[in-house]
PDB file of C-alpha atoms in Angstrom:
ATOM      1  CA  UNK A   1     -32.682 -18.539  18.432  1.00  0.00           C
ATOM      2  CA  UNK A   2     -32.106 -22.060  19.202  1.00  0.00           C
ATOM      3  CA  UNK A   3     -31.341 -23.588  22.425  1.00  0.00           C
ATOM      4  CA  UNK A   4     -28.326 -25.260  21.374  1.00  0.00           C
ATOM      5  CA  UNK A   5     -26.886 -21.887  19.878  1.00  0.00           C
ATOM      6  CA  UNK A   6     -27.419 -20.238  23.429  1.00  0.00           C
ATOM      7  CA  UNK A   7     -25.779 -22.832  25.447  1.00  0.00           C
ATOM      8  CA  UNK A   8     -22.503 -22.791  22.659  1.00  0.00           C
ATOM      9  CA  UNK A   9     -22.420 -18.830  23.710  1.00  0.00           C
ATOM     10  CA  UNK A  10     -22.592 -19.198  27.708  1.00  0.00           C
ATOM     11  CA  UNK A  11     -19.829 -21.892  26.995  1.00  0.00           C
ATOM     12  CA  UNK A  12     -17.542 -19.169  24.667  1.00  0.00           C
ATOM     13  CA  UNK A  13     -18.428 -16.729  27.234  1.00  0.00           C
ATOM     14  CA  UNK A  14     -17.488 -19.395  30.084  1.00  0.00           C
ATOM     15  CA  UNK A  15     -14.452 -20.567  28.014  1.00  0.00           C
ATOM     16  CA  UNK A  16     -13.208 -17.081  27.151  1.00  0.00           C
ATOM     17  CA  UNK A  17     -13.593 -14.947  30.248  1.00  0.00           C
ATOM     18  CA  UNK A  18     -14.211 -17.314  33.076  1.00  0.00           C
ATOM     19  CA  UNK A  19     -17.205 -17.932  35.588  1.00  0.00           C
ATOM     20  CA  UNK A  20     -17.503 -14.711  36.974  1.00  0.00           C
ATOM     21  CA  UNK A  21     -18.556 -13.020  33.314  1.00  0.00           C
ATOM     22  CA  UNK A  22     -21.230 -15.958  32.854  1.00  0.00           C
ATOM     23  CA  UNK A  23     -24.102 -13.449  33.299  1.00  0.00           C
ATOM     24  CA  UNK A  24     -27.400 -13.250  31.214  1.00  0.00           C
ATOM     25  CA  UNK A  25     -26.350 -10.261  29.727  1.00  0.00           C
ATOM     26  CA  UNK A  26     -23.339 -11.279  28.460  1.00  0.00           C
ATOM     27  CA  UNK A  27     -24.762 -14.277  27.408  1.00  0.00           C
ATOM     28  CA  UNK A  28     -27.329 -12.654  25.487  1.00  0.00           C
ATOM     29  CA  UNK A  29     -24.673 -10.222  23.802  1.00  0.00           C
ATOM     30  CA  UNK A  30     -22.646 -13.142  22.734  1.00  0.00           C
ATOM     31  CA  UNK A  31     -25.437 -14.967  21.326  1.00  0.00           C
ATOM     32  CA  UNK A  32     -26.790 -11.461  19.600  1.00  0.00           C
ATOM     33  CA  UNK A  33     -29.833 -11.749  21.230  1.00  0.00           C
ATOM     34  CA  UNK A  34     -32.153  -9.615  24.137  1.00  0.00           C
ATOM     35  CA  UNK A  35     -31.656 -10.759  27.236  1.00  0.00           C
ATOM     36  CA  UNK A  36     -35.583 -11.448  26.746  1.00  0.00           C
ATOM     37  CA  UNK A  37     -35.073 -13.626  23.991  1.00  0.00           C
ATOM     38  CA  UNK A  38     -32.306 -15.728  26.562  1.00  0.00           C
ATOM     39  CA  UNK A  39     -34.962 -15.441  29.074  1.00  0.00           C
ATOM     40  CA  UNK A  40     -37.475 -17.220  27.253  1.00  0.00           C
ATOM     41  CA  UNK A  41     -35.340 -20.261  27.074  1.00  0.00           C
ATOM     42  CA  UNK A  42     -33.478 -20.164  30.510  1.00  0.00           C
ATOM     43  CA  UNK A  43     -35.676 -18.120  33.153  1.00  0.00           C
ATOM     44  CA  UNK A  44     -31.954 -18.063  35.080  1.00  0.00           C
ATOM     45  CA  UNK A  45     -28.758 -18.280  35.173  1.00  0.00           C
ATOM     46  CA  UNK A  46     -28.874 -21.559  37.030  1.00  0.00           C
ATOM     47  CA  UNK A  47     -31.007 -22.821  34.284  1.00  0.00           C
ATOM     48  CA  UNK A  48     -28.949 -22.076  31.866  1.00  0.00           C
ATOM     49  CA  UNK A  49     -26.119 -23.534  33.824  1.00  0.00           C
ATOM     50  CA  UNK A  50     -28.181 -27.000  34.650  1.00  0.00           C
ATOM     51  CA  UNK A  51     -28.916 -27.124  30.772  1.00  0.00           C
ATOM     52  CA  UNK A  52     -24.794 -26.816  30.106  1.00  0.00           C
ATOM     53  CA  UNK A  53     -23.951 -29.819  32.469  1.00  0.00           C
ATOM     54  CA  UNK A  54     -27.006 -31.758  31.284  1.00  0.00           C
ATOM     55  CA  UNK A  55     -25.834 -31.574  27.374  1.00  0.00           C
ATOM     56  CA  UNK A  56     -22.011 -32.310  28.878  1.00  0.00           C
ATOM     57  CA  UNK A  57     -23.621 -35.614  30.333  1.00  0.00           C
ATOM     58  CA  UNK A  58     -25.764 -36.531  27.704  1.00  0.00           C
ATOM     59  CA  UNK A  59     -22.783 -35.932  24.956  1.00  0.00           C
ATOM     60  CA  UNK A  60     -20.800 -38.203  26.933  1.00  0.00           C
ATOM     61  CA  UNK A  61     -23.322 -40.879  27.811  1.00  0.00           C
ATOM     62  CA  UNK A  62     -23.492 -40.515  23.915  1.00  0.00           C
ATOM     63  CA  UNK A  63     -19.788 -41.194  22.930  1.00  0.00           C
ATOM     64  CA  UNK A  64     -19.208 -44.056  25.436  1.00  0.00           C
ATOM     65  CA  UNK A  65     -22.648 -45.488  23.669  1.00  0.00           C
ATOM     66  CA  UNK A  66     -21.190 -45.341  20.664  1.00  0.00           C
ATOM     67  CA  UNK A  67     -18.123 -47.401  21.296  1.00  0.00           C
ATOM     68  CA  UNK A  68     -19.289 -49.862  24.199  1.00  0.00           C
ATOM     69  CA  UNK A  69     -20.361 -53.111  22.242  1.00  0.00           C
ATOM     70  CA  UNK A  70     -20.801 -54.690  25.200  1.00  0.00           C
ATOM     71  CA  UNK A  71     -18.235 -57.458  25.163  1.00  0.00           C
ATOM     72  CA  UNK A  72     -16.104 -57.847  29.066  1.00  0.00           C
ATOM     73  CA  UNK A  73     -13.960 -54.530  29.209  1.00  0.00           C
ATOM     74  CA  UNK A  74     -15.675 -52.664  26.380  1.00  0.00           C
ATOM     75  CA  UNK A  75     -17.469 -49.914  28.892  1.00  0.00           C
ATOM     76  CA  UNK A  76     -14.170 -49.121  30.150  1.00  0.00           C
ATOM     77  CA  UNK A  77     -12.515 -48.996  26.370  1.00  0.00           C
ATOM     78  CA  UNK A  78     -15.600 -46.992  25.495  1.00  0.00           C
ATOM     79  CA  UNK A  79     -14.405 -44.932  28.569  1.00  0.00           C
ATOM     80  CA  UNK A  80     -11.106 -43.671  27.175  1.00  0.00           C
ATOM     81  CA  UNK A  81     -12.220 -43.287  23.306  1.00  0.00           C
ATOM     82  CA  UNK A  82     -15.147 -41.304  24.710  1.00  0.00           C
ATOM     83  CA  UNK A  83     -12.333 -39.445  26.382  1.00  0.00           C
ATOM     84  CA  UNK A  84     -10.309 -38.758  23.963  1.00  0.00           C
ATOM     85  CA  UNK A  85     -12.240 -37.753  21.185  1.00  0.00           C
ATOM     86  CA  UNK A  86     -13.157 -34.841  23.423  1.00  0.00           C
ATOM     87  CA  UNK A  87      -9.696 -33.916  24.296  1.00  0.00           C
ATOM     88  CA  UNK A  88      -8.453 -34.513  20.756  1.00  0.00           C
ATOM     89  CA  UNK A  89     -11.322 -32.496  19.414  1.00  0.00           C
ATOM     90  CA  UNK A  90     -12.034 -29.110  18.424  1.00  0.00           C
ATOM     91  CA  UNK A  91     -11.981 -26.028  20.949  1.00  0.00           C
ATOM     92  CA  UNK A  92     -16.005 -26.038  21.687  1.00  0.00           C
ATOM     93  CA  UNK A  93     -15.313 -29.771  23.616  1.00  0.00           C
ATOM     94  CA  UNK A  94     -12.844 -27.837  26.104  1.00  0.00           C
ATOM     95  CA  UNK A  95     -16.337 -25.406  26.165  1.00  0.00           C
ATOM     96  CA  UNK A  96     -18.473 -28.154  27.623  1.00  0.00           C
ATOM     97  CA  UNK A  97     -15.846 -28.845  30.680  1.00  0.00           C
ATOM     98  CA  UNK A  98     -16.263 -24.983  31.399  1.00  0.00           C
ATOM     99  CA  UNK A  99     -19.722 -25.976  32.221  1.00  0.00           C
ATOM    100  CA  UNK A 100     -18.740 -28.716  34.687  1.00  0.00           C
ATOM    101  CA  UNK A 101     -16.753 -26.198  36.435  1.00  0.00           C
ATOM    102  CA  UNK A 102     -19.113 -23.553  36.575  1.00  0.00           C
ATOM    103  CA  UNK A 103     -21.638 -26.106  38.009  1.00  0.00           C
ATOM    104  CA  UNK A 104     -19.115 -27.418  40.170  1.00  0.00           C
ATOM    105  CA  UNK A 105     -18.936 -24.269  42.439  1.00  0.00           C
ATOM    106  CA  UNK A 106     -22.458 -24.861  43.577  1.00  0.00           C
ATOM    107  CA  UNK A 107     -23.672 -27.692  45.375  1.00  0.00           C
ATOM    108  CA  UNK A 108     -26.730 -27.803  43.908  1.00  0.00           C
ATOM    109  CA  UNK A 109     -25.639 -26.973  40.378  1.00  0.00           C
ATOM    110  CA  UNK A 110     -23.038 -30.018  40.643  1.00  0.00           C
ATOM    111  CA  UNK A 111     -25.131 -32.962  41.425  1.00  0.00           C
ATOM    112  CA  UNK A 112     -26.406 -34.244  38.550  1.00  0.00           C
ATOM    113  CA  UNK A 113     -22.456 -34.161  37.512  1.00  0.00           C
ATOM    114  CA  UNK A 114     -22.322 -36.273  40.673  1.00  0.00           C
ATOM    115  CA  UNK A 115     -24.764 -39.045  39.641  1.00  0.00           C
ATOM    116  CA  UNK A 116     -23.040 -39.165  36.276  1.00  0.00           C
ATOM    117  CA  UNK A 117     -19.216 -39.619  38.030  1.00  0.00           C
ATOM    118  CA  UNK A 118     -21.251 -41.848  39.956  1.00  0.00           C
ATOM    119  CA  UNK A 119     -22.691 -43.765  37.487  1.00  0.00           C
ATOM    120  CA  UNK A 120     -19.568 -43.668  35.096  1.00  0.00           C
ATOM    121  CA  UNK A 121     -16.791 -44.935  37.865  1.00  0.00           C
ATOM    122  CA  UNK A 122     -19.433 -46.937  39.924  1.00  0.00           C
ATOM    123  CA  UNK A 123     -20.049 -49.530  37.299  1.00  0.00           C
ATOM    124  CA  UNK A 124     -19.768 -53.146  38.359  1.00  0.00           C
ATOM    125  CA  UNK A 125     -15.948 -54.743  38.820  1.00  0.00           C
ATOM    126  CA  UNK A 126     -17.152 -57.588  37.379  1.00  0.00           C
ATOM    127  CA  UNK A 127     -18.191 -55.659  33.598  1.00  0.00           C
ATOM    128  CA  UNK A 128     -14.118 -55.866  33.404  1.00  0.00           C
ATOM    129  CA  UNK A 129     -11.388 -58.523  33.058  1.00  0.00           C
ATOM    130  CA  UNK A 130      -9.312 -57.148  35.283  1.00  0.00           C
ATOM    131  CA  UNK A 131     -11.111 -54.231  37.509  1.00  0.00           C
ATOM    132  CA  UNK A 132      -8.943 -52.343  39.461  1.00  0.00           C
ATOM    133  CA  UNK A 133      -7.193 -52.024  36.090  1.00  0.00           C
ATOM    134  CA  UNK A 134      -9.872 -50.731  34.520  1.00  0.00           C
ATOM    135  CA  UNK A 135     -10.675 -48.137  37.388  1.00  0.00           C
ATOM    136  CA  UNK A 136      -6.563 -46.800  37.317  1.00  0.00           C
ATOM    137  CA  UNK A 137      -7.694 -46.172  33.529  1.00  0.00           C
ATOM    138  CA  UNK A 138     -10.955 -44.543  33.679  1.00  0.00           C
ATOM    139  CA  UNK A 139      -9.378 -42.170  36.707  1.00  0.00           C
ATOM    140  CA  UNK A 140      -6.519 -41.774  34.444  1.00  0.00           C
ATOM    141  CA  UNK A 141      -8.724 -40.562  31.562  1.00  0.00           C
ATOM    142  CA  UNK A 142     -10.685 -38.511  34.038  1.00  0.00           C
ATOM    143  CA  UNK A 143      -7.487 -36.901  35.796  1.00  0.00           C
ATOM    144  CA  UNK A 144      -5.984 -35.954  32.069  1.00  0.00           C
ATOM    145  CA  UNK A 145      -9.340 -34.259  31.065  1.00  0.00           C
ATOM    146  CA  UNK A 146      -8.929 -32.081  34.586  1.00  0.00           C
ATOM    147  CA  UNK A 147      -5.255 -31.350  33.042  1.00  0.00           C
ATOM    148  CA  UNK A 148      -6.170 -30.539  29.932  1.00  0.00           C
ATOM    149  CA  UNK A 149      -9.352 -28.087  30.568  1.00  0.00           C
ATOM    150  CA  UNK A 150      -6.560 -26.536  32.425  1.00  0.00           C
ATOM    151  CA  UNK A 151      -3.642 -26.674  29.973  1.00  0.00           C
ATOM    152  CA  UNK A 152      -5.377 -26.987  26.614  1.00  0.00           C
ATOM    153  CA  UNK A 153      -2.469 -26.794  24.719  1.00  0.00           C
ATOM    154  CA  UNK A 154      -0.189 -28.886  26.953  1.00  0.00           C
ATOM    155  CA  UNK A 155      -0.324 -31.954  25.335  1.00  0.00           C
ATOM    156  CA  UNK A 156      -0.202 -32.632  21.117  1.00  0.00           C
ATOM    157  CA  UNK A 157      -2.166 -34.514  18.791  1.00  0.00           C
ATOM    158  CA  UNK A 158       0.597 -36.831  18.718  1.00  0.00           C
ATOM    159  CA  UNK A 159       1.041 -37.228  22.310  1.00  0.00           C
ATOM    160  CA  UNK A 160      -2.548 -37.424  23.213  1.00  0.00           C
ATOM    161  CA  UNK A 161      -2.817 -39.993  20.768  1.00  0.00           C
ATOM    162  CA  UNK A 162       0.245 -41.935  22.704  1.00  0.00           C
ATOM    163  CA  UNK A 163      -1.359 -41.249  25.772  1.00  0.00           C
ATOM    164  CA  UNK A 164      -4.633 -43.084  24.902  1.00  0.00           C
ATOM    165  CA  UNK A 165      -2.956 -46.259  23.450  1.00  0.00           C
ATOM    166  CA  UNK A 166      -0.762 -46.718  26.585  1.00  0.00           C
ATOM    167  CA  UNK A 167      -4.354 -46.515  28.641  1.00  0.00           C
ATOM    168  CA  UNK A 168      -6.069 -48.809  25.855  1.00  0.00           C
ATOM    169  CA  UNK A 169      -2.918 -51.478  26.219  1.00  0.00           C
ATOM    170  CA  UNK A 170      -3.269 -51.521  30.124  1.00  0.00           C
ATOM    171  CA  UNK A 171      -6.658 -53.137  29.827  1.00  0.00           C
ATOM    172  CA  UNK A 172      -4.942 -55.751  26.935  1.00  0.00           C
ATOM    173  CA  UNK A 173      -2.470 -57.106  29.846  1.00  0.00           C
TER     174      UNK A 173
END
């Protein structure tokens, strides 16, 4: 069995029943594997945890590539459409923030989340027309993904999509 097809079970698992089932074992059931066969790939739970917060990073490093065309403002624009494509997505991307919380509880487990917030809000003011603008927007973004890994269903498709032109049109003024 793939990686990738491991870490989407300890994310259902994660999703579904919280951090305290995130065990090997019912990782391996979920993924229909032996806890062997998991082993093989993640010699332990905090492997398997580091490898769920390093795919989280590298999807999102991924997204904000894909719309940052580097003109002033764009890493911050990139920002929010990274953002919401993920909220506005399908169930697995509320999946990948159960990882972030799971790491989150250790120390250890949470700091290469740490040099990523670090990296993502620590960019220079000057990348940005107006920069304490653009920081109110990429904490906004931030702050509604911590809502919505909460609340899922708390906001529509049609409201999150209102939502994310109202950020976009703050870095316009």
């Amino acid at each position: 069995m793939k990686r990738e097809a491991l870490l989407d079970a300890a994310e259902s698992v994660l999703f579904e029943q919280g951090t305290q089932a995130l065990t090997l074992s019912a990782v391996a059931d979920r993924a229909g594997v032996s806890k062997g066969g998991l082993l093989y790939h993640f010699p332990s739970k905090e492997a398997l945890v580091r490898a769920m917060v390093a795919r989280v990073i590298e999807e999102f490093d991924g997204l904000i590539a894909s719309y940052d065309d580097g003109t002033p403002g764009s890493y911050t624009r990139a920002y929010v459409e990274a953002t919401f494509e993920i909220l506005a997505g399908e169930a697995r991307a509320y999946r990948r923030w159960s990882a972030i919380t799971a790491a989150a509880a250790d120390p250890e487990q949470a700091e290469p989340l740490n040099e990523a917030m670090r990296r993502w809000h620590g960019r220079d003011p000057a990348d940005d027309p107006d920069p304490g603008d653009a920081a109110v927007v990429r904490l906004a973004a931030e702050g509604l993904w911590e809502v919505v890994s909460h609340d899922p269903g708390l906001y529509d498709a049609e409201q999150l999509r209102a939502l994310k032109q109202r950020l976009l049109g703050l870095l316009e003024r």
